[in-house]
């Protein structure tokens, strides 16, 4: 008897898991359907989802939202499922631009395709909506210059440089610091230091998305370079990991932190003064704009598409002065606080 | 020591007319790290000759056979086939010279059919594809030669062990074997299958195939061999021709001393009923209910052919596989036994058939194996009682004359006989009231066998009731106060000590006769 | 003790080499951080060692870490559950997971690989479900609780800012000592080792093998749960998608390095702790030594694990042939 109960409990858990992951209801109303596909699951995308939903309501279309796991392969299977199911348009943040051109072109033949956040410039996508990560990186570099006006040693922390965003952000930071011209195609090897303008960029440490590793990287940097001046965290979880490492080493405020993205801990750090500033994208706007563009294109209205096929949603610099206003707005958009509260 | 006179016997007269020996081994040695397995062994064999090679475990029989079959290389000495020196680089080389070894453990791909097994690795091909018709046709010829009436399409796993053995032989014949080496071929065969095998062996010998026959079963050797070569400690211990090959002579050469009384069962008085089995049915043979009794101090043998359900009966009584129904009493108290834990709590113990799989934790020390069953009893609030563990283990090692450098040696490095003693010691530490033994002397050498017989007697004298399964007729007849006989899952009769003969046992075991079960 | 000579040798060599190659390696701060990381990973590795000793495997460790590590701050911060209740839930959940694994494996005779693989998928999925994929953390709260993860204990005569023994180290010490005693001094430890080598023989000897195997999976899940709590207390912020990813493999690798055989029946707790420390020193070395490119990290770790296992096997072979020789004489 006892075995039976345990078995059925286990079964219930399994079945529960399956139905929770199952395909969503779709196509009941005959309205156009648009899909928004992220490159990986992240808090960042939860904000974009709000924008997608808002635009869906505003334009009276159906939207679906997908956060594939498992990198390029996982994203590919989600895209293929969408094609099989049939949608009127897809906005996608491309996982692996260099190698996904084929599948993207296939999609572009069958439905309307735009890229968002991470672009695949060689594909047949109609437009790219997002930030120029290189420019955003240079913005981040400016923050480092302000944090360390007299120059000093800088280490960069990032999940990976395989992804276009990580790679371009990092290059932007480096180029800005050593005062080079803008050239997004430049790439400094990650282990090689770059020096110039009084700044010494010691290198770049990657963590493959493991936050514990990100923290260990920051700690190892403190061991190796006790005289480090500034730590730059380029993925959302990097700045909190750096803060934790510094706090445990009693070096908060002694080593500057420059951040990327809007993790709660990062924003709190800016308020407390332990983080000099952060560069935020506008994921809500990514979501909203994507649906707006897809709706227009579905009506064969191309007026929203600029000549260079790039709709810029500029990154913003958040520092102590504007952090509170930004955070409040963010909370409303993510539904953490109700509007007008 | 006495090498010189043995060498004499081995030397063949040098007559130029006579062809050279088919196979000849001169002074072959072989060392393994830390041990010299062969210290210069001689052997010779003529076409059509039936040579038995005997010796205790560790005497070097298996090593020598592996060298002859190309499985292993040798260090010094010479191997000659047809008078020419050879050195095999692998099994294929030996095949080419017509030498095939049939291992004790069968090496068949039992998911494939008979024909596929006979031609495994040498499949005839036609246009790159398997020539199945030819395989089937030619298999039939070889199956005929070994007198096996099965279809070449039959899947091997559906055949009995005896038939599988025949297929191994058919496979050897298919490579034109002139020398067939058989390592303990009857160890898992029933009496009937053994007889069939002997017929085939004799038939092959008459057709000029030379046979090297390795066995622990001296009665078989006596029946088959033209000549017996005895090995001891990696050396030749002597040679016996057919008429000299008596049981005592063979044993003397094997152990190097006289074993006067092999089975020395003294009449004993028996106590009250220790175990009463009433209408117990096993999962494997649900048609037959088993009922019998054993008294304390009594040694009861269980005879029968392989597949008669003897092992299954012991495992059911010990709770490894719960009985379907029926009841059991131990010393007059009714007991429920559905797991080994309950069996042990009620004073039962089982020395299982498969020593390495079921009896021992090979990677653990003698001491740890010895204490495995009694840890729970001797625990100190869950903690190990090291002192007591050590005492028991040392006592058992000494009492049972277990040959091991220390009781911290892992049992995997012990010989079969010593391993079996460890299994026994584990149960003796529990002071059982009823002891089940399943093939207690299988694959162990003569000296250890005798130690185990003595131990069984000693336990019986102390009042332990013993139920032992054996496939060796001599053992059943020699060791049983009373024997019960099974045939296809059914108890077919009881034989008292004075009724025990090879004939009376076989009649019950083959089901040609039944005899009411008597418990006296 | 012989069993750990191989791994101890490799560890010493790597440790000394790293110290020679990087002046930062032996600094008090770096040592302190290494001790902390070894403590966290050591606890989960000891847990999986128990399962490996029964010749099983637990692939769900990383996901249990995720479930518990994200679940604790979620309960405390998002759900505002009182601390004692939250701890009760987390502990019960860990034990329950182990129990379910063990029961499925022993009573239904499912393969450990399959059962825990499903666990790997389920627990992370469930965590992502109830957290809505949102980052979980304590923010600036629960600093008393977080002391268990980030606190340090001063060594007499050394300023705590220079060097302190991380609190998780004491937890590791406690877990390791208890595990050692359990494995080597109690009959249950002996039962585990015996059934790991040969379950059938253990059952024939009257050991309740099912119960012991279930116990091993409970210990493993409990240690993974404790690991999850410590990882979140130390890191403070965790993403359900990534927290604990692949940690089961690090734990298994450390256990194997420490002399646990996946065939079962072998393993020492001290070996597992050294194995864990070796892995952490390696990762540390790759960051600290300038001329080692950081992106070949996995290659270096893989190569050293292989070297460790080979060294271990060679030592075993030598001692085995000696013993075999001894018993034939």
CSV table of N, CA, C and O in Angstrom, one decimal, chain C residues 76 132 202:
chain,number,residue,atom,x,y,z
C,76,UNK,N,11.6,32.8,2.4
C,76,UNK,CA,11.8,33.8,3.5
C,76,UNK,C,11.4,35.2,3.0
C,76,UNK,O,10.8,35.9,3.7
C,132,UNK,N,9.2,31.8,-11.1
C,132,UNK,CA,8.9,32.5,-12.3
C,132,UNK,C,10.2,33.0,-12.9
C,132,UNK,O,10.3,34.0,-13.5
C,202,UNK,N,25.3,-9.7,0.3
C,202,UNK,CA,24.9,-9.0,1.5
C,202,UNK,C,23.5,-9.4,1.9
C,202,UNK,O,23.2,-9.7,3.1
